[in-house]
Amino acid sequence: MSAKTIMITGATSGFGEACARLFAEQGWNLILTGRRQQRLDQLQAELGGVDKVHTCCFDISDRAAVEQAFASLPEAFCQIDVLLNNAGLALGLEPAHQTRLDDWEMMVDTNIKGLLFCTRTVLPMMVERKSGYIINIGSVAGNWPYPGGNVYCGTKAFVRQFSLAVRADLLGTNVRVSNIEPGNAETEFSMVRFKEDKGRADKVYEGTEALNANDIADTVWWLVNTPPHVNVTTLELMPTQEANGPMAFYRE
Ligand code: NDP
Ligand code: 8X3
């Protein structure tokens, strides 16, 4: 039986990289994307070379670049069994009236538009084959608002609702859609959010046990191996040491 293929957006670090390693171990072919060519090259060399790993270096918010990447997939990687829409980011934690509009725009372009571009390109092929699996990486931030979360929370709420709505469209096609919603996980996420301020990023994980990238890779692997008649729609997972806080009140 020929190996299956997973396309992982944002495979150059964190969840995406951990998924790439796990699926490679299991013999899958990989299409890995990200903006950092050097990391993609390194992963390709480590995880089986050009026969097992195809890399595409592009900015996912650039629609033409996404289309070009799909159009130039080598024959052996054309049939995508699983699309893992993982690339994404948070920028800043300022209150809405103080945030940088550029940061908001970049989060929308990456977390929403990038995910849409990839999904819309892959879906017709999956529907035609009557098989395939779209796994989106949402976040607890899509369910639970927090101060400074503003647009990041909004983008992940979009991912949740979009995942559910696409499922409704795909009824009868056998194509599955899941949205994984992790809580606090230690990756490069906070370095990106705080623009390389390591002190601030480290504080997010200080004194608490966060999820790690392998926890998410294990979750993706489990989802992919559920029987074809089962569709986990939404899966929220948090560190044991994280929970939702109480409502906030301002008092004079
Ligand atoms: P990382 O910062 O470690 O990884 C993010 C990945 O996304 C990188 O590979 C990065 O690649 C890629 N990426 C970001 N922007 C773009 C872009 N414009 N074009 C292409 N690729 C891009 O963070 P995580 O692994 O933690 O994040 C993965 C996903 O999980 C994100 O969607 C995030 O919102 C979500 N998430 C994270 C949580 C956490 O606490 N860590 C919790 C819940 C959800 P490159 O820089 O090479 O382009
Ligand atoms: C990342 C988790 O709580 O920092 O999506 O928004 S959180």
PDB file of N, CA, C and O in Angstrom, residues 76-142:
ATOM      1  N   ALA A  76       4.073  12.798  -6.997  1.00  0.00           N
ATOM      2  CA  ALA A  76       4.007  11.872  -5.861  1.00  0.00           C
ATOM      3  C   ALA A  76       3.350  12.492  -4.624  1.00  0.00           C
ATOM      4  O   ALA A  76       3.012  11.787  -3.679  1.00  0.00           O
ATOM      5  N   PHE A  77       3.196  13.820  -4.624  1.00  0.00           N
ATOM      6  CA  PHE A  77       2.631  14.482  -3.445  1.00  0.00           C
ATOM      7  C   PHE A  77       1.263  15.115  -3.741  1.00  0.00           C
ATOM      8  O   PHE A  77       0.736  15.864  -2.931  1.00  0.00           O
ATOM      9  N   CYS A  78       0.723  14.819  -4.924  1.00  0.00           N
ATOM     10  CA  CYS A  78      -0.505  15.504  -5.352  1.00  0.00           C
ATOM     11  C   CYS A  78      -1.750  15.079  -4.584  1.00  0.00           C
ATOM     12  O   CYS A  78      -2.684  15.848  -4.421  1.00  0.00           O
ATOM     13  N   GLN A  79      -1.757  13.821  -4.131  1.00  0.00           N
ATOM     14  CA  GLN A  79      -2.951  13.382  -3.404  1.00  0.00           C
ATOM     15  C   GLN A  79      -2.765  13.629  -1.903  1.00  0.00           C
ATOM     16  O   GLN A  79      -2.056  12.903  -1.218  1.00  0.00           O
ATOM     17  N   ILE A  80      -3.417  14.675  -1.426  1.00  0.00           N
ATOM     18  CA  ILE A  80      -3.270  15.038  -0.009  1.00  0.00           C
ATOM     19  C   ILE A  80      -4.382  14.353   0.791  1.00  0.00           C
ATOM     20  O   ILE A  80      -5.562  14.589   0.557  1.00  0.00           O
ATOM     21  N   ASP A  81      -3.983  13.479   1.716  1.00  0.00           N
ATOM     22  CA  ASP A  81      -4.964  12.763   2.527  1.00  0.00           C
ATOM     23  C   ASP A  81      -5.399  13.595   3.733  1.00  0.00           C
ATOM     24  O   ASP A  81      -6.554  13.553   4.143  1.00  0.00           O
ATOM     25  N   VAL A  82      -4.428  14.320   4.301  1.00  0.00           N
ATOM     26  CA  VAL A  82      -4.736  15.149   5.472  1.00  0.00           C
ATOM     27  C   VAL A  82      -4.118  16.528   5.272  1.00  0.00           C
ATOM     28  O   VAL A  82      -2.940  16.641   4.927  1.00  0.00           O
ATOM     29  N   LEU A  83      -4.942  17.559   5.464  1.00  0.00           N
ATOM     30  CA  LEU A  83      -4.413  18.929   5.498  1.00  0.00           C
ATOM     31  C   LEU A  83      -4.475  19.391   6.946  1.00  0.00           C
ATOM     32  O   LEU A  83      -5.561  19.463   7.536  1.00  0.00           O
ATOM     33  N   LEU A  84      -3.305  19.680   7.514  1.00  0.00           N
ATOM     34  CA  LEU A  84      -3.260  20.207   8.872  1.00  0.00           C
ATOM     35  C   LEU A  84      -3.036  21.716   8.785  1.00  0.00           C
ATOM     36  O   LEU A  84      -1.936  22.182   8.510  1.00  0.00           O
ATOM     37  N   ASN A  85      -4.117  22.460   8.982  1.00  0.00           N
ATOM     38  CA  ASN A  85      -4.055  23.930   8.951  1.00  0.00           C
ATOM     39  C   ASN A  85      -3.565  24.424  10.300  1.00  0.00           C
ATOM     40  O   ASN A  85      -4.347  24.675  11.221  1.00  0.00           O
ATOM     41  N   ASN A  86      -2.242  24.548  10.400  1.00  0.00           N
ATOM     42  CA  ASN A  86      -1.631  24.842  11.689  1.00  0.00           C
ATOM     43  C   ASN A  86      -0.971  26.219  11.737  1.00  0.00           C
ATOM     44  O   ASN A  86      -0.923  26.843  12.795  1.00  0.00           O
ATOM     45  N   ALA A  87      -0.471  26.710  10.598  1.00  0.00           N
ATOM     46  CA  ALA A  87       0.276  27.982  10.609  1.00  0.00           C
ATOM     47  C   ALA A  87      -0.588  29.078  11.231  1.00  0.00           C
ATOM     48  O   ALA A  87      -1.761  29.223  10.900  1.00  0.00           O
ATOM     49  N   GLY A  88       0.008  29.809  12.145  1.00  0.00           N
ATOM     50  CA  GLY A  88      -0.755  30.884  12.778  1.00  0.00           C
ATOM     51  C   GLY A  88       0.083  31.575  13.820  1.00  0.00           C
ATOM     52  O   GLY A  88       1.182  31.127  14.158  1.00  0.00           O
ATOM     53  N   LEU A  89      -0.456  32.667  14.324  1.00  0.00           N
ATOM     54  CA  LEU A  89       0.302  33.428  15.310  1.00  0.00           C
ATOM     55  C   LEU A  89      -0.583  34.411  16.058  1.00  0.00           C
ATOM     56  O   LEU A  89      -1.667  34.778  15.603  1.00  0.00           O
ATOM     57  N   ALA A  90      -0.073  34.785  17.244  1.00  0.00           N
ATOM     58  CA  ALA A  90      -0.664  35.905  17.985  1.00  0.00           C
ATOM     59  C   ALA A  90       0.392  36.999  17.997  1.00  0.00           C
ATOM     60  O   ALA A  90       1.593  36.713  18.061  1.00  0.00           O
ATOM     61  N   LEU A  91      -0.038  38.235  17.930  1.00  0.00           N
ATOM     62  CA  LEU A  91       0.907  39.354  17.991  1.00  0.00           C
ATOM     63  C   LEU A  91       0.410  40.352  19.031  1.00  0.00           C
ATOM     64  O   LEU A  91      -0.676  40.911  18.887  1.00  0.00           O
ATOM     65  N   GLY A  92       1.195  40.528  20.089  1.00  0.00           N
ATOM     66  CA  GLY A  92       0.870  41.518  21.106  1.00  0.00           C
ATOM     67  C   GLY A  92      -0.194  41.059  22.084  1.00  0.00           C
ATOM     68  O   GLY A  92      -0.871  40.041  21.887  1.00  0.00           O
ATOM     69  N   LEU A  93      -0.273  41.802  23.180  1.00  0.00           N
ATOM     70  CA  LEU A  93      -1.266  41.514  24.223  1.00  0.00           C
ATOM     71  C   LEU A  93      -1.818  42.839  24.759  1.00  0.00           C
ATOM     72  O   LEU A  93      -2.249  42.941  25.895  1.00  0.00           O
ATOM     73  N   GLU A  94      -1.760  43.855  23.901  1.00  0.00           N
ATOM     74  CA  GLU A  94      -2.229  45.175  24.330  1.00  0.00           C
ATOM     75  C   GLU A  94      -3.749  45.225  24.273  1.00  0.00           C
ATOM     76  O   GLU A  94      -4.373  44.504  23.496  1.00  0.00           O
ATOM     77  N   PRO A  95      -4.339  46.113  25.085  1.00  0.00           N
ATOM     78  CA  PRO A  95      -5.789  46.305  24.961  1.00  0.00           C
ATOM     79  C   PRO A  95      -6.136  46.859  23.582  1.00  0.00           C
ATOM     80  O   PRO A  95      -5.290  47.492  22.921  1.00  0.00           O
ATOM     81  N   ALA A  96      -7.358  46.628  23.164  1.00  0.00           N
ATOM     82  CA  ALA A  96      -7.773  46.939  21.788  1.00  0.00           C
ATOM     83  C   ALA A  96      -7.476  48.374  21.360  1.00  0.00           C
ATOM     84  O   ALA A  96      -7.099  48.614  20.216  1.00  0.00           O
ATOM     85  N   HIS A  97      -7.595  49.308  22.280  1.00  0.00           N
ATOM     86  CA  HIS A  97      -7.404  50.703  21.894  1.00  0.00           C
ATOM     87  C   HIS A  97      -5.930  51.086  21.793  1.00  0.00           C
ATOM     88  O   HIS A  97      -5.602  52.195  21.402  1.00  0.00           O
ATOM     89  N   GLN A  98      -5.038  50.157  22.160  1.00  0.00           N
ATOM     90  CA  GLN A  98      -3.608  50.500  22.096  1.00  0.00           C
ATOM     91  C   GLN A  98      -2.824  49.608  21.147  1.00  0.00           C
ATOM     92  O   GLN A  98      -1.629  49.780  20.956  1.00  0.00           O
ATOM     93  N   THR A  99      -3.498  48.623  20.576  1.00  0.00           N
ATOM     94  CA  THR A  99      -2.784  47.643  19.760  1.00  0.00           C
ATOM     95  C   THR A  99      -2.328  48.249  18.438  1.00  0.00           C
ATOM     96  O   THR A  99      -2.792  49.307  18.031  1.00  0.00           O
ATOM     97  N   ARG A 100      -1.417  47.567  17.763  1.00  0.00           N
ATOM     98  CA  ARG A 100      -0.983  48.029  16.429  1.00  0.00           C
ATOM     99  C   ARG A 100      -1.922  47.438  15.383  1.00  0.00           C
ATOM    100  O   ARG A 100      -2.108  46.209  15.342  1.00  0.00           O
ATOM    101  N   LEU A 101      -2.450  48.284  14.552  1.00  0.00           N
ATOM    102  CA  LEU A 101      -3.378  47.801  13.524  1.00  0.00           C
ATOM    103  C   LEU A 101      -2.683  46.809  12.574  1.00  0.00           C
ATOM    104  O   LEU A 101      -3.304  45.859  12.092  1.00  0.00           O
ATOM    105  N   ASP A 102      -1.393  47.025  12.357  1.00  0.00           N
ATOM    106  CA  ASP A 102      -0.637  46.086  11.503  1.00  0.00           C
ATOM    107  C   ASP A 102      -0.647  44.674  12.103  1.00  0.00           C
ATOM    108  O   ASP A 102      -0.704  43.681  11.376  1.00  0.00           O
ATOM    109  N   ASP A 103      -0.565  44.597  13.421  1.00  0.00           N
ATOM    110  CA  ASP A 103      -0.594  43.283  14.084  1.00  0.00           C
ATOM    111  C   ASP A 103      -1.955  42.621  13.873  1.00  0.00           C
ATOM    112  O   ASP A 103      -2.039  41.414  13.583  1.00  0.00           O
ATOM    113  N   TRP A 104      -2.992  43.391  14.022  1.00  0.00           N
ATOM    114  CA  TRP A 104      -4.341  42.844  13.817  1.00  0.00           C
ATOM    115  C   TRP A 104      -4.487  42.302  12.394  1.00  0.00           C
ATOM    116  O   TRP A 104      -5.004  41.210  12.171  1.00  0.00           O
ATOM    117  N   GLU A 105      -4.001  43.118  11.464  1.00  0.00           N
ATOM    118  CA  GLU A 105      -4.145  42.730  10.051  1.00  0.00           C
ATOM    119  C   GLU A 105      -3.377  41.435   9.766  1.00  0.00           C
ATOM    120  O   GLU A 105      -3.862  40.536   9.079  1.00  0.00           O
ATOM    121  N   MET A 106      -2.183  41.343  10.350  1.00  0.00           N
ATOM    122  CA  MET A 106      -1.360  40.157  10.082  1.00  0.00           C
ATOM    123  C   MET A 106      -1.992  38.893  10.691  1.00  0.00           C
ATOM    124  O   MET A 106      -1.934  37.811  10.105  1.00  0.00           O
ATOM    125  N   MET A 107      -2.602  39.047  11.857  1.00  0.00           N
ATOM    126  CA  MET A 107      -3.269  37.870  12.464  1.00  0.00           C
ATOM    127  C   MET A 107      -4.455  37.426  11.614  1.00  0.00           C
ATOM    128  O   MET A 107      -4.659  36.226  11.396  1.00  0.00           O
ATOM    129  N   VAL A 108      -5.221  38.390  11.134  1.00  0.00           N
ATOM    130  CA  VAL A 108      -6.370  38.039  10.274  1.00  0.00           C
ATOM    131  C   VAL A 108      -5.867  37.385   8.989  1.00  0.00           C
ATOM    132  O   VAL A 108      -6.379  36.355   8.540  1.00  0.00           O
ATOM    133  N   ASP A 109      -4.842  37.985   8.391  1.00  0.00           N
ATOM    134  CA  ASP A 109      -4.327  37.470   7.113  1.00  0.00           C
ATOM    135  C   ASP A 109      -3.762  36.051   7.263  1.00  0.00           C
ATOM    136  O   ASP A 109      -3.905  35.218   6.368  1.00  0.00           O
ATOM    137  N   THR A 110      -3.105  35.792   8.374  1.00  0.00           N
ATOM    138  CA  THR A 110      -2.461  34.487   8.567  1.00  0.00           C
ATOM    139  C   THR A 110      -3.460  33.453   9.089  1.00  0.00           C
ATOM    140  O   THR A 110      -3.653  32.386   8.487  1.00  0.00           O
ATOM    141  N   ASN A 111      -4.091  33.778  10.209  1.00  0.00           N
ATOM    142  CA  ASN A 111      -4.913  32.768  10.906  1.00  0.00           C
ATOM    143  C   ASN A 111      -6.229  32.491  10.188  1.00  0.00           C
ATOM    144  O   ASN A 111      -6.770  31.390  10.292  1.00  0.00           O
ATOM    145  N   ILE A 112      -6.727  33.493   9.496  1.00  0.00           N
ATOM    146  CA  ILE A 112      -8.001  33.297   8.794  1.00  0.00           C
ATOM    147  C   ILE A 112      -7.769  33.109   7.292  1.00  0.00           C
ATOM    148  O   ILE A 112      -8.092  32.058   6.727  1.00  0.00           O
ATOM    149  N   LYS A 113      -7.190  34.110   6.655  1.00  0.00           N
ATOM    150  CA  LYS A 113      -7.100  34.035   5.190  1.00  0.00           C
ATOM    151  C   LYS A 113      -6.185  32.897   4.730  1.00  0.00           C
ATOM    152  O   LYS A 113      -6.495  32.168   3.786  1.00  0.00           O
ATOM    153  N   GLY A 114      -5.062  32.724   5.414  1.00  0.00           N
ATOM    154  CA  GLY A 114      -4.140  31.645   5.032  1.00  0.00           C
ATOM    155  C   GLY A 114      -4.825  30.288   5.121  1.00  0.00           C
ATOM    156  O   GLY A 114      -4.696  29.441   4.228  1.00  0.00           O
ATOM    157  N   LEU A 115      -5.560  30.105   6.203  1.00  0.00           N
ATOM    158  CA  LEU A 115      -6.277  28.833   6.398  1.00  0.00           C
ATOM    159  C   LEU A 115      -7.338  28.645   5.305  1.00  0.00           C
ATOM    160  O   LEU A 115      -7.528  27.543   4.778  1.00  0.00           O
ATOM    161  N   LEU A 116      -7.993  29.737   4.947  1.00  0.00           N
ATOM    162  CA  LEU A 116      -9.018  29.650   3.895  1.00  0.00           C
ATOM    163  C   LEU A 116      -8.398  29.297   2.544  1.00  0.00           C
ATOM    164  O   LEU A 116      -8.921  28.454   1.805  1.00  0.00           O
ATOM    165  N   PHE A 117      -7.295  29.953   2.214  1.00  0.00           N
ATOM    166  CA  PHE A 117      -6.660  29.712   0.906  1.00  0.00           C
ATOM    167  C   PHE A 117      -6.300  28.231   0.766  1.00  0.00           C
ATOM    168  O   PHE A 117      -6.546  27.613  -0.270  1.00  0.00           O
ATOM    169  N   CYS A 118      -5.697  27.666   1.814  1.00  0.00           N
ATOM    170  CA  CYS A 118      -5.274  26.250   1.726  1.00  0.00           C
ATOM    171  C   CYS A 118      -6.490  25.341   1.670  1.00  0.00           C
ATOM    172  O   CYS A 118      -6.545  24.399   0.865  1.00  0.00           O
ATOM    173  N   THR A 119      -7.464  25.613   2.516  1.00  0.00           N
ATOM    174  CA  THR A 119      -8.639  24.740   2.580  1.00  0.00           C
ATOM    175  C   THR A 119      -9.380  24.729   1.242  1.00  0.00           C
ATOM    176  O   THR A 119      -9.727  23.673   0.708  1.00  0.00           O
ATOM    177  N   ARG A 120      -9.590  25.911   0.700  1.00  0.00           N
ATOM    178  CA  ARG A 120     -10.373  26.012  -0.544  1.00  0.00           C
ATOM    179  C   ARG A 120      -9.648  25.339  -1.708  1.00  0.00           C
ATOM    180  O   ARG A 120     -10.270  24.823  -2.624  1.00  0.00           O
ATOM    181  N   THR A 121      -8.318  25.353  -1.666  1.00  0.00           N
ATOM    182  CA  THR A 121      -7.560  24.732  -2.753  1.00  0.00           C
ATOM    183  C   THR A 121      -7.606  23.206  -2.657  1.00  0.00           C
ATOM    184  O   THR A 121      -7.729  22.512  -3.673  1.00  0.00           O
ATOM    185  N   VAL A 122      -7.536  22.692  -1.440  1.00  0.00           N
ATOM    186  CA  VAL A 122      -7.461  21.242  -1.256  1.00  0.00           C
ATOM    187  C   VAL A 122      -8.828  20.562  -1.366  1.00  0.00           C
ATOM    188  O   VAL A 122      -8.935  19.430  -1.859  1.00  0.00           O
ATOM    189  N   LEU A 123      -9.865  21.256  -0.891  1.00  0.00           N
ATOM    190  CA  LEU A 123     -11.173  20.596  -0.752  1.00  0.00           C
ATOM    191  C   LEU A 123     -11.741  19.942  -2.014  1.00  0.00           C
ATOM    192  O   LEU A 123     -12.216  18.795  -1.947  1.00  0.00           O
ATOM    193  N   PRO A 124     -11.716  20.611  -3.175  1.00  0.00           N
ATOM    194  CA  PRO A 124     -12.319  19.969  -4.346  1.00  0.00           C
ATOM    195  C   PRO A 124     -11.716  18.604  -4.648  1.00  0.00           C
ATOM    196  O   PRO A 124     -12.431  17.670  -5.011  1.00  0.00           O
ATOM    197  N   MET A 125     -10.402  18.482  -4.451  1.00  0.00           N
ATOM    198  CA  MET A 125      -9.747  17.185  -4.719  1.00  0.00           C
ATOM    199  C   MET A 125     -10.236  16.133  -3.734  1.00  0.00           C
ATOM    200  O   MET A 125     -10.461  14.980  -4.090  1.00  0.00           O
ATOM    201  N   MET A 126     -10.399  16.520  -2.482  1.00  0.00           N
ATOM    202  CA  MET A 126     -10.864  15.560  -1.469  1.00  0.00           C
ATOM    203  C   MET A 126     -12.310  15.145  -1.750  1.00  0.00           C
ATOM    204  O   MET A 126     -12.664  13.966  -1.645  1.00  0.00           O
ATOM    205  N   VAL A 127     -13.118  16.123  -2.110  1.00  0.00           N
ATOM    206  CA  VAL A 127     -14.534  15.834  -2.376  1.00  0.00           C
ATOM    207  C   VAL A 127     -14.640  14.901  -3.579  1.00  0.00           C
ATOM    208  O   VAL A 127     -15.398  13.928  -3.570  1.00  0.00           O
ATOM    209  N   GLU A 128     -13.835  15.171  -4.578  1.00  0.00           N
ATOM    210  CA  GLU A 128     -13.861  14.313  -5.769  1.00  0.00           C
ATOM    211  C   GLU A 128     -13.492  12.868  -5.425  1.00  0.00           C
ATOM    212  O   GLU A 128     -14.098  11.927  -5.911  1.00  0.00           O
ATOM    213  N   ARG A 129     -12.494  12.724  -4.571  1.00  0.00           N
ATOM    214  CA  ARG A 129     -12.058  11.361  -4.175  1.00  0.00           C
ATOM    215  C   ARG A 129     -12.973  10.736  -3.129  1.00  0.00           C
ATOM    216  O   ARG A 129     -12.841   9.578  -2.780  1.00  0.00           O
ATOM    217  N   LYS A 130     -13.821  11.590  -2.543  1.00  0.00           N
ATOM    218  CA  LYS A 130     -14.691  11.165  -1.437  1.00  0.00           C
ATOM    219  C   LYS A 130     -13.872  10.649  -0.268  1.00  0.00           C
ATOM    220  O   LYS A 130     -14.243   9.686   0.414  1.00  0.00           O
ATOM    221  N   SER A 131     -12.742  11.258  -0.027  1.00  0.00           N
ATOM    222  CA  SER A 131     -11.972  10.956   1.183  1.00  0.00           C
ATOM    223  C   SER A 131     -10.990  12.088   1.442  1.00  0.00           C
ATOM    224  O   SER A 131     -10.541  12.760   0.512  1.00  0.00           O
ATOM    225  N   GLY A 132     -10.677  12.251   2.704  1.00  0.00           N
ATOM    226  CA  GLY A 132      -9.741  13.305   3.076  1.00  0.00           C
ATOM    227  C   GLY A 132     -10.106  13.841   4.451  1.00  0.00           C
ATOM    228  O   GLY A 132     -11.194  13.568   4.969  1.00  0.00           O
ATOM    229  N   TYR A 133      -9.165  14.586   5.006  1.00  0.00           N
ATOM    230  CA  TYR A 133      -9.362  15.050   6.378  1.00  0.00           C
ATOM    231  C   TYR A 133      -8.716  16.432   6.507  1.00  0.00           C
ATOM    232  O   TYR A 133      -7.526  16.596   6.202  1.00  0.00           O
ATOM    233  N   ILE A 134      -9.512  17.401   6.929  1.00  0.00           N
ATOM    234  CA  ILE A 134      -8.979  18.743   7.223  1.00  0.00           C
ATOM    235  C   ILE A 134      -8.930  18.877   8.741  1.00  0.00           C
ATOM    236  O   ILE A 134      -9.980  18.756   9.408  1.00  0.00           O
ATOM    237  N   ILE A 135      -7.755  19.110   9.265  1.00  0.00           N
ATOM    238  CA  ILE A 135      -7.636  19.332  10.713  1.00  0.00           C
ATOM    239  C   ILE A 135      -7.140  20.762  10.932  1.00  0.00           C
ATOM    240  O   ILE A 135      -6.067  21.146  10.457  1.00  0.00           O
ATOM    241  N   ASN A 136      -7.957  21.535  11.607  1.00  0.00           N
ATOM    242  CA  ASN A 136      -7.610  22.933  11.878  1.00  0.00           C
ATOM    243  C   ASN A 136      -7.086  23.073  13.296  1.00  0.00           C
ATOM    244  O   ASN A 136      -7.547  22.373  14.202  1.00  0.00           O
ATOM    245  N   ILE A 137      -6.135  23.975  13.442  1.00  0.00           N
ATOM    246  CA  ILE A 137      -5.677  24.283  14.801  1.00  0.00           C
ATOM    247  C   ILE A 137      -6.326  25.602  15.224  1.00  0.00           C
ATOM    248  O   ILE A 137      -5.928  26.687  14.781  1.00  0.00           O
ATOM    249  N   GLY A 138      -7.336  25.463  16.042  1.00  0.00           N
ATOM    250  CA  GLY A 138      -7.970  26.631  16.653  1.00  0.00           C
ATOM    251  C   GLY A 138      -7.267  26.929  17.963  1.00  0.00           C
ATOM    252  O   GLY A 138      -6.043  26.803  18.061  1.00  0.00           O
ATOM    253  N   SER A 139      -8.028  27.286  18.966  1.00  0.00           N
ATOM    254  CA  SER A 139      -7.425  27.587  20.268  1.00  0.00           C
ATOM    255  C   SER A 139      -8.526  27.748  21.299  1.00  0.00           C
ATOM    256  O   SER A 139      -9.661  28.108  20.943  1.00  0.00           O
ATOM    257  N   VAL A 140      -8.152  27.541  22.560  1.00  0.00           N
ATOM    258  CA  VAL A 140      -9.093  27.899  23.626  1.00  0.00           C
ATOM    259  C   VAL A 140      -9.458  29.376  23.515  1.00  0.00           C
ATOM    260  O   VAL A 140     -10.520  29.803  23.959  1.00  0.00           O
ATOM    261  N   ALA A 141      -8.558  30.145  22.895  1.00  0.00           N
ATOM    262  CA  ALA A 141      -8.808  31.589  22.737  1.00  0.00           C
ATOM    263  C   ALA A 141     -10.043  31.867  21.875  1.00  0.00           C
ATOM    264  O   ALA A 141     -10.596  32.962  21.916  1.00  0.00           O
ATOM    265  N   GLY A 142     -10.456  30.873  21.100  1.00  0.00           N
ATOM    266  CA  GLY A 142     -11.672  31.043  20.296  1.00  0.00           C
ATOM    267  C   GLY A 142     -12.932  30.873  21.121  1.00  0.00           C
ATOM    268  O   GLY A 142     -14.030  31.230  20.683  1.00  0.00           O
TER     269      GLY A 142
END
